[in-house]
Short mmCIF file of C-alpha atoms in Angstrom, two decimals:
data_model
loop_
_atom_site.label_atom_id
_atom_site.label_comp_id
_atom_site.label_asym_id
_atom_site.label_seq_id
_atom_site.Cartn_x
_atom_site.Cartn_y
_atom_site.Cartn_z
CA UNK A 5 4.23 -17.67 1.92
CA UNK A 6 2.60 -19.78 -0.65
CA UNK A 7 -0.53 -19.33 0.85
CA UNK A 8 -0.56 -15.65 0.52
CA UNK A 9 0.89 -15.52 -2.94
CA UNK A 10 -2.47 -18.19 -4.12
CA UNK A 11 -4.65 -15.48 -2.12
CA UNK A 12 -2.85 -12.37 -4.15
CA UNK A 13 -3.43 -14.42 -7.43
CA UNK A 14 -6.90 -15.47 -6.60
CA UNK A 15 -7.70 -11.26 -6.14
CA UNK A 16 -5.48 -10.73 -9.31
CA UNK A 17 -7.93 -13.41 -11.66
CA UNK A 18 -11.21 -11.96 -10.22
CA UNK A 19 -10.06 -8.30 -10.79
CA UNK A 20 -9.24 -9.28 -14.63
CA UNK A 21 -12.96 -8.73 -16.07
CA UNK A 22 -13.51 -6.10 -14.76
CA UNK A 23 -10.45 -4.65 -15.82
CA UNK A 24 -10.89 -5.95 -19.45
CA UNK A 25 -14.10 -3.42 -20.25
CA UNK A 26 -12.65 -1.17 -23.44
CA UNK A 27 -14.60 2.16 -22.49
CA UNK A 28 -12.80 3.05 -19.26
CA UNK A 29 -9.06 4.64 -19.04
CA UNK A 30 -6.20 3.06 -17.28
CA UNK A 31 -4.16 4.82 -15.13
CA UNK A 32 -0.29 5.45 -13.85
CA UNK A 33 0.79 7.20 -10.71
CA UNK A 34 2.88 8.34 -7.66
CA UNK A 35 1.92 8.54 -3.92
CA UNK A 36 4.05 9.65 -1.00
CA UNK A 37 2.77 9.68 2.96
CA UNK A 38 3.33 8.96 6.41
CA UNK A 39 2.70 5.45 8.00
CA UNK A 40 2.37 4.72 11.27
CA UNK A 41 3.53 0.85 12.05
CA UNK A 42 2.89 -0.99 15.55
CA UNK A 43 6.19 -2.95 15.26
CA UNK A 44 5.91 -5.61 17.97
CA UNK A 45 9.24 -7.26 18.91
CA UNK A 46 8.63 -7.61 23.17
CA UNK A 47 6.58 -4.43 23.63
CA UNK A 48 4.48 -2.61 20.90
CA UNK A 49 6.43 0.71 20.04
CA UNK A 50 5.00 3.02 16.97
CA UNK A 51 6.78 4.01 13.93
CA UNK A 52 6.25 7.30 11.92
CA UNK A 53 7.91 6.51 8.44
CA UNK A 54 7.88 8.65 5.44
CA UNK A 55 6.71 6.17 2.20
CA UNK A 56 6.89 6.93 -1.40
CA UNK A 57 4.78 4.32 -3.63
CA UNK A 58 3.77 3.88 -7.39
CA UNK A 59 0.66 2.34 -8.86
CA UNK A 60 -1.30 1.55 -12.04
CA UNK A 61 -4.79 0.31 -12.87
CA UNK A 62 -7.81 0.58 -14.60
CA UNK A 63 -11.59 2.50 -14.44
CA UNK A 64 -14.23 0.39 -15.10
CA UNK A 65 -18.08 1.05 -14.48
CA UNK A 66 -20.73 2.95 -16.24
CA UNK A 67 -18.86 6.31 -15.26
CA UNK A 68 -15.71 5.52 -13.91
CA UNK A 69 -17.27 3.73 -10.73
CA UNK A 70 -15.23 1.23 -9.75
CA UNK A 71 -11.58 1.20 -9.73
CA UNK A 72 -8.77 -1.94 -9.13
CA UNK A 73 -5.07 -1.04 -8.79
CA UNK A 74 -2.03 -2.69 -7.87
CA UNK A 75 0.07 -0.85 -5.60
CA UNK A 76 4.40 -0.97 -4.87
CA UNK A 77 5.20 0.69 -1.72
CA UNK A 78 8.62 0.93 0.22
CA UNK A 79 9.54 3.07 3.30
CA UNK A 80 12.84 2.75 5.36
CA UNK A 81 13.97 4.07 8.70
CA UNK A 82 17.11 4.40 10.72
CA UNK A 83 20.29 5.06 10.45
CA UNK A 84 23.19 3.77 8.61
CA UNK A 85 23.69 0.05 10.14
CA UNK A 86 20.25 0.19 11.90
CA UNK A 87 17.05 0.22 10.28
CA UNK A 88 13.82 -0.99 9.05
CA UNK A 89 12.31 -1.70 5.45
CA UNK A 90 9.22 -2.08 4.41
CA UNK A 91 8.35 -3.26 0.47
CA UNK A 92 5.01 -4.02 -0.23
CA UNK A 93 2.74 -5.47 -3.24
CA UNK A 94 -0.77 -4.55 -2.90
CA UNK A 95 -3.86 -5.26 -5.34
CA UNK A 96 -6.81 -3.06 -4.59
CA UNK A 97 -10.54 -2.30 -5.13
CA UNK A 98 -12.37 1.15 -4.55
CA UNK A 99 -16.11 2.09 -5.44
CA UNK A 100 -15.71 5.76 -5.96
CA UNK A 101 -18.69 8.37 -5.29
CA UNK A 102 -19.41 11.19 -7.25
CA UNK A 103 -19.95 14.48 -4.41
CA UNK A 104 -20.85 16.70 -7.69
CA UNK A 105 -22.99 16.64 -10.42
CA UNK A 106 -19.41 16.76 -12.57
CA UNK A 107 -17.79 13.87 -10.52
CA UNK A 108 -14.87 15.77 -10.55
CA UNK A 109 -14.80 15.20 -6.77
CA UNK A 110 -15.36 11.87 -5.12
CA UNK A 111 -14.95 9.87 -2.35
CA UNK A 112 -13.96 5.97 -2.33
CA UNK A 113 -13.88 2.99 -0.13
CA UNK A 114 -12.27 0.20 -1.06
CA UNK A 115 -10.61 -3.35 0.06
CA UNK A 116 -6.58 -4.36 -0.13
CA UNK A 117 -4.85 -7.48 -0.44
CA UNK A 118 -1.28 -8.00 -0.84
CA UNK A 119 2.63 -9.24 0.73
CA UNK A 120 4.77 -7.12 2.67
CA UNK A 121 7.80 -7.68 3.44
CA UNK A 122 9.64 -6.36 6.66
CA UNK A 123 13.10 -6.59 7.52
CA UNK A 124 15.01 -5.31 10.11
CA UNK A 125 18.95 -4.73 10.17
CA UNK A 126 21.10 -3.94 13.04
CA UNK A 127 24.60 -2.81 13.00
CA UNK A 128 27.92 -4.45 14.13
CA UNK A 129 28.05 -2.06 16.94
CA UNK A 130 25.53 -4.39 19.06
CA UNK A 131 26.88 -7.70 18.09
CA UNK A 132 30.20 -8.81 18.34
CA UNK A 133 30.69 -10.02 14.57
CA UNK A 134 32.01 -7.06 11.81
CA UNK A 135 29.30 -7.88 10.09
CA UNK A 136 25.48 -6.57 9.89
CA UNK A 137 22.42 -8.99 10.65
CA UNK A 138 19.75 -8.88 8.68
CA UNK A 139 15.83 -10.12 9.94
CA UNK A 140 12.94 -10.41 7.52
CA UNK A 141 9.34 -11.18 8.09
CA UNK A 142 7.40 -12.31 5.04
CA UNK A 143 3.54 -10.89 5.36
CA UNK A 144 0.23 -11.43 4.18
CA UNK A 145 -1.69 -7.85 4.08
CA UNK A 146 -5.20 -6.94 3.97
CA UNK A 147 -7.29 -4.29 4.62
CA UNK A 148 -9.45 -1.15 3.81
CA UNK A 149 -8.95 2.24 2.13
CA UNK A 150 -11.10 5.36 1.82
CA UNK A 151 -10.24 8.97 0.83
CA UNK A 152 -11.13 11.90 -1.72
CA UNK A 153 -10.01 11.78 -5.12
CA UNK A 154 -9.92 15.14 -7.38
CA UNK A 155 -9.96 15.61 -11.17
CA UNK A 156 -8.36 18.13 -12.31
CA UNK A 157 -8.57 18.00 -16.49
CA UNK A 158 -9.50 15.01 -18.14
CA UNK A 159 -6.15 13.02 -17.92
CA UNK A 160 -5.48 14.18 -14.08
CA UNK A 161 -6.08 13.45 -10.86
CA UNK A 162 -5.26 13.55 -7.09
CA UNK A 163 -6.12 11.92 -3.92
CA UNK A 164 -5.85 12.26 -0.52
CA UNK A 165 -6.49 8.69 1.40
CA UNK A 166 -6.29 6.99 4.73
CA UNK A 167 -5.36 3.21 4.44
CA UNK A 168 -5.65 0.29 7.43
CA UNK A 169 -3.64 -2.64 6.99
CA UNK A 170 -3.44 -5.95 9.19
CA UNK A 171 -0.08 -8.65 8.79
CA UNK A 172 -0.19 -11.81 9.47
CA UNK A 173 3.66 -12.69 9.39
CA UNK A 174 6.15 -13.56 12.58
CA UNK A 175 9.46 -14.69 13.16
CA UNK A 176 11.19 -15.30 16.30
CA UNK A 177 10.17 -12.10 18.07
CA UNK A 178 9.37 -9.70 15.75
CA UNK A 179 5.50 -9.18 14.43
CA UNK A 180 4.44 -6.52 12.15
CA UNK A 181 0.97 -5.92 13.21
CA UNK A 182 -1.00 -3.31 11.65
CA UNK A 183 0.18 -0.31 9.36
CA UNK A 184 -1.63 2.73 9.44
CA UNK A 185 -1.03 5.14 5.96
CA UNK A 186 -2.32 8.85 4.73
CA UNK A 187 -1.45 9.26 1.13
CA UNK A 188 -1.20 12.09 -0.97
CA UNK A 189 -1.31 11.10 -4.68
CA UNK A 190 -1.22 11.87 -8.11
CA UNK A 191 -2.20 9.82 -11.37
CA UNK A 192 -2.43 10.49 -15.15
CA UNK A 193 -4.96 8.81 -17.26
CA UNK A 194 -4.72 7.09 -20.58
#
């Protein structure tokens, strides 16, 4: 875990100059989607999880090129007893480009970094204690982004992306191995 939390600093310190130019805007925002995890624990079986995240970061670049973000996510399945939970911290990178002579519309491709962290509860019903048990898997994240992004005024925008993630974390048998996302989001610029 202390590995992974060096690695998410070491993307953190080389994002900060670019994020220090003065002439770009910083931004705020919400994004909400469907994930679909490979959750291994014995056989592989895929997840379709609503996930709501929020993110903030900066434009930087002669005209808004290049963008780096850090990104909270959580999602959560099951039922009252049983389910699984997701939280993730994610710094980003995307190289945005302009489809019209406005750059209103664009498309971007980017790179991910980050911790996730997965935990798993089951229910008294299966055990025989009156309690609940709680499993967690700790995660180091990485991966690649691309999507559209649309601005509509000068302090709006959406996006519509498609994000590939790989972990790296185990424990005993469960293994969260890839997360597939589509994102629909919106930011305001300042």
């Amino acid at each position: 875990m202390k590995k992974q939390i060096l690695a998410l600093l070491a993307v953190s310190v080389l994002a900060a100059p670019a994020m220090a130019a003065d002439n770009n805007q910083w931004f705020i925002g919400a994004e909400a989607g469907v994930s679909t995890d490979a959750l291994k624990k014995g056989a592989t079986k895929d997840d379709r999880r609503a996930e709501f995240g929020i993110k903030a970061g900066k434009y930087f670049g002669d005209q808004d090129q290049v963008r780096t973000y850090i990104t909270y996510r959580g999602e959560q399945d099951g039922k009252k007893g049983d389910h699984i939970k997701s939280r993730s911290l994610l710094v980003s990178a995307d190289y945005l480009v302009g489809l019209n002579q406005a750059n209103t519309i664009n498309w971007f491709v980017g790179a991910t970094a980050g911790v996730t962290r997965i935990s798993e509860r089951v229910g008294p019903e299966l055990y025989s204690s009156k309690k609940n048990t709680d499993d967690a898997v700790n995660n180091f994240a990485y991966g690649a982004q691309t999507g559209f992004k649309f601005d509509l005024g000068k302090n709006f925008e959406m996006e519509l992306g498609y994000q590939y993630l790989r972990h790296t974390g185990k424990k005993d048998e469960i293994r969260f191995a890839n997360d597939q996302r589509i994102n629909l989001g919106a930011s305001f610029k300042f």
